[in-house]
Amino acid sequence: MCGIVGAVAQRDVVEILVEGLRRLEYRGYDSAGVAVVNNAGELQRVRRLGKVQALTDALSETPTPGGTGIAHTRWATHGEPSERNAHPHLSNNDLAVVHNGIIENHAALRRRLEEAGYRFDSDTDTEVIAHLVHYNRQNTASLLEAMQATAQELEGAYGTVLLDRADPERLVVARSGSPLVIGLGIGENFIASDQLALLPVTRRFIFLEEGDVAEITRSDVRIFDKSGAPVEREIHESTASYDAGDKGPYRHYMLKEIYEQPQAVANTLEGRLSETGVLDETFGNGATELFKQVKHVQIVACGTSYHSAMVARYWLECFGGVSCNVEIASEFRYRKSYVQPNSLVVTISQSGETADTLAALRLAKDLGYLGSLAICNVAGSSLVRESDLAFMTRAGAEIGVASTKAFTTQLVGLAMLVLAIGKYNGLSEDEQHGMVLALKNLPGKLDETLELASQIEELAEEFADKHHSLFLGRGEQYPIAMEGALKLKEISYIHAEAYAAGELKHGPLALIDADMPIIVVAPNNDLLEKLKSNVEEVRARGGILYVFADSEAHFESDATMRVINLPHTRWLAPILYTIPLQLLSYYVAIIKGTDVDQPRNLAKSVTVE
Ligand code: F1P
C-alpha cells in the first residue's frame, strides 16, 4: 500500500514527484525516496526515514534535478521502517525500482540471486525485483522484455516502476494485484499508484489492467497484456478533484472531517430520494432489475467499512425483507463459501482499492452471484470499475487515516439500499415514507449532536491515563461500539474492546474495575431495558460508566456514571451515536499527544493483503 509516482519529461520532474508523494501519503508514511537520472547521466537517489516532509527537506539541501524519475512513499511490510529499506532500491547502480505490494516468493528468489553474485542492501522483498530484472536484462533485448521475463517469476502482488540509468528516456511499469495508472501529458508522461498524485499535471489517464506491462516515454506509451500481446487501453478524462485543501479552522483533518459529516450526509442524499423512497438510478443502470430478484445479500469489507456492513445486516433483515451475511474480506476470500440463491454481493470501501475487498469481489464474481454492488467514496477506483453497480458516497476526500465521514456516509448509502431492496420485499409505503423523512432530517440531528463536543472534550480528560477500555452496545449499536473501540485504538493507542452487552457475563465482567472505563451506547430502542440491566451488572462490580444515551432513556449521572444525552432518533441511531465516539477518541488522542491524522503503523489505503 505504498505510493508510487514516476515521470518522463523534458523539464525537471522532482517537484512533480514530490507533490505526487504528498498526495499519496495516505498510502503509507514510514519513509520516502526519489531517484532520477541527473544531467551527468548518473542515478541519483535521496531517501529519508519518516514522512514526505523529511524527503522534501533533504532535497532542498541536495538539489536533485532530472527529467526522468521515480518516487515512493512506503508502508513497511518486509523490513523495518528505515532509510536502508526505503525505496527506490537499486541494482548495481544501474537500475532503480519502486514497488507496491508483496513478493511472496522473495526468499527463494533472494537465495538464487545471492548465489548469482548479487549483494542485497535491504531487508525488503522489493530488492529482489531490482536484481532479478537486472539479471534478466543480460539475456533480453530491452528493459521491457526483462520486466516481462521477471513477471513470469514473481509470485504475489506488485505494482512496480523501473528506471534504467543507461536508458533514461523511458520507464517500464508492471501491474499485478496493485493498481497503477498512466497519466498522459503533452510531450511528457507519468505513472502513479493513484490518479490523485498526477492531477496537477494531467487529467487524461489509462488504468492498467491485471498482468499489463508497459513502456512509457515522453512521446509514447506502449502496453502489453499478460500474454505479451500489444493492447490498446481506453483513455479516461478524469473529473476527480483533490480537495484536501487546508484544515481551515481545525487543528487536524480528522476533526475537520468529523465536522463535515452533516454536509457529507446531505450531499450523499441529494437528488436520490423521492417523497416515498429511493430512486433506483442511485445505484446505477440495471439496479431495478437486479433488486427485484434479490433475496439475500452478502457483504464483504475491511476495518471501519466492515462495521458499516454489520449495521446493514441488522437493517436489511429488520426492514429490507432479505437475509444478509457479513464477512471480513480477508476471511471471505480464502474460504469455501456457499452462495445463497438470488444473492447480491455488496463490497464496501472508502478507497475502493483495499486489496482484500477487491480480491473478495473478484472471487464473488467467479462464484456466480446475481450481481455486485460497490459502496465507495472514490470514483474510478478499482472496486467501482469492476462492480456491476456502484453507490458513490459523497464524503469528499478523507485525509485522516481513521475513517469518520466515509463511515457515516456508507451507513447512509446502506440505509438507502435497505429502502431500495425493501420495497420489493414487503416494506410498506408508509414505512418507506417515515424512513425517507428520517434520512432527510439526519443532517440536522448530526449538527445537534456535534454541539456535544465540549462536554465530550471534558470527559476525555478522564481517559488519558487509562490503558484499557470497554465499549458496549446491543443490536445495531453493537457494531457502533466496535467502531468506537477501533477509533480509540487507532488514534490514542489505548487498548479498547467492544462487546455485545449481553456477552458481558460470559467473560469480560472479570475485567471490570475502576481503571477500566466502560463506554455504553444507549439509544431508546426495544433493547433499552436489557441494556440497563447490563449497565447495572457493571455498576455492581465497581465499574465507571460513560453512557451516550437518548434523552428519553432516563439515565442519570452520578458518582459512577457520566451520562451525555443525544437527540432522539430511532432507525438511524447508529449514525448519530457514531459522532460522540469519534469525538471522544479525538480528544483523548489530543491529550495523549499522538499523531491524530497519521497514527503510527497505519495507512489510509490498504492495497496489500
Ligand atoms: C479499510 C480500512 C479503513 C481504515 C483505515 C485502513 O479501508 O480498514 O476502514 O480507516 O484507513 O483501511 P477501505 O476499504 O474502507 O478503503
Short mmCIF file of C-alpha atoms and ligand atoms in Angstrom, two decimals, residues 1 301-306 348-354 357 383 398 400-404 406 410 483 486-487 490 602-606, ligand 1:
data_model
loop_
_atom_site.label_atom_id
_atom_site.label_comp_id
_atom_site.label_asym_id
_atom_site.label_seq_id
_atom_site.Cartn_x
_atom_site.Cartn_y
_atom_site.Cartn_z
CA MET A 1 0.00 0.00 0.00
CA ALA A 301 -15.43 -5.26 3.70
CA CYS A 302 -12.50 -4.47 5.99
CA GLY A 303 -11.95 -2.28 9.05
CA THR A 304 -14.37 0.58 9.53
CA SER A 305 -16.19 -0.37 6.35
CA TYR A 306 -16.81 -3.80 7.86
CA ILE A 348 -17.92 -1.51 0.98
CA SER A 349 -14.74 0.52 0.88
CA GLN A 350 -13.80 4.17 1.31
CA SER A 351 -10.86 3.91 -1.07
CA GLY A 352 -12.09 1.24 -3.46
CA GLU A 353 -8.55 -0.12 -3.59
CA THR A 354 -8.40 -2.30 -0.45
CA THR A 357 -12.01 -6.35 -0.60
CA LEU A 383 -13.81 -1.61 -6.89
CA GLU A 398 -10.98 11.84 3.52
CA GLY A 400 -7.37 11.44 8.27
CA VAL A 401 -6.32 7.80 8.38
CA ALA A 402 -9.04 6.98 10.90
CA SER A 403 -12.21 6.94 8.86
CA THR A 404 -15.07 9.20 10.01
CA ALA A 406 -16.67 7.90 4.98
CA GLN A 410 -21.52 4.48 3.94
CA GLU A 483 -16.30 1.24 15.59
CA LEU A 486 -11.46 0.88 16.79
CA LYS A 487 -11.28 4.69 16.67
CA GLU A 490 -6.24 3.73 16.11
CA LEU A 602 -1.24 2.60 9.83
CA ALA A 603 -2.08 3.78 6.35
CA LYS A 604 -5.21 5.15 4.79
CA SER A 605 -5.45 2.72 1.91
CA VAL A 606 -4.53 -0.90 2.43
C1 F1P B 1 -10.50 -0.10 5.12
C2 F1P B 1 -9.71 0.46 6.31
C3 F1P B 1 -10.33 1.75 6.86
C4 F1P B 1 -9.46 2.34 7.97
C5 F1P B 1 -8.01 2.55 7.53
C6 F1P B 1 -7.47 1.32 6.85
O1 F1P B 1 -10.37 0.77 4.05
O2 F1P B 1 -9.69 -0.53 7.31
O3 F1P B 1 -11.59 1.46 7.35
O4 F1P B 1 -9.98 3.59 8.37
O5 F1P B 1 -7.95 3.68 6.74
O6 F1P B 1 -8.38 0.76 5.88
P1 F1P B 1 -11.46 0.95 2.91
O7 F1P B 1 -11.63 -0.38 2.23
O8 F1P B 1 -12.72 1.42 3.53
O9 F1P B 1 -10.84 1.97 2.00
#
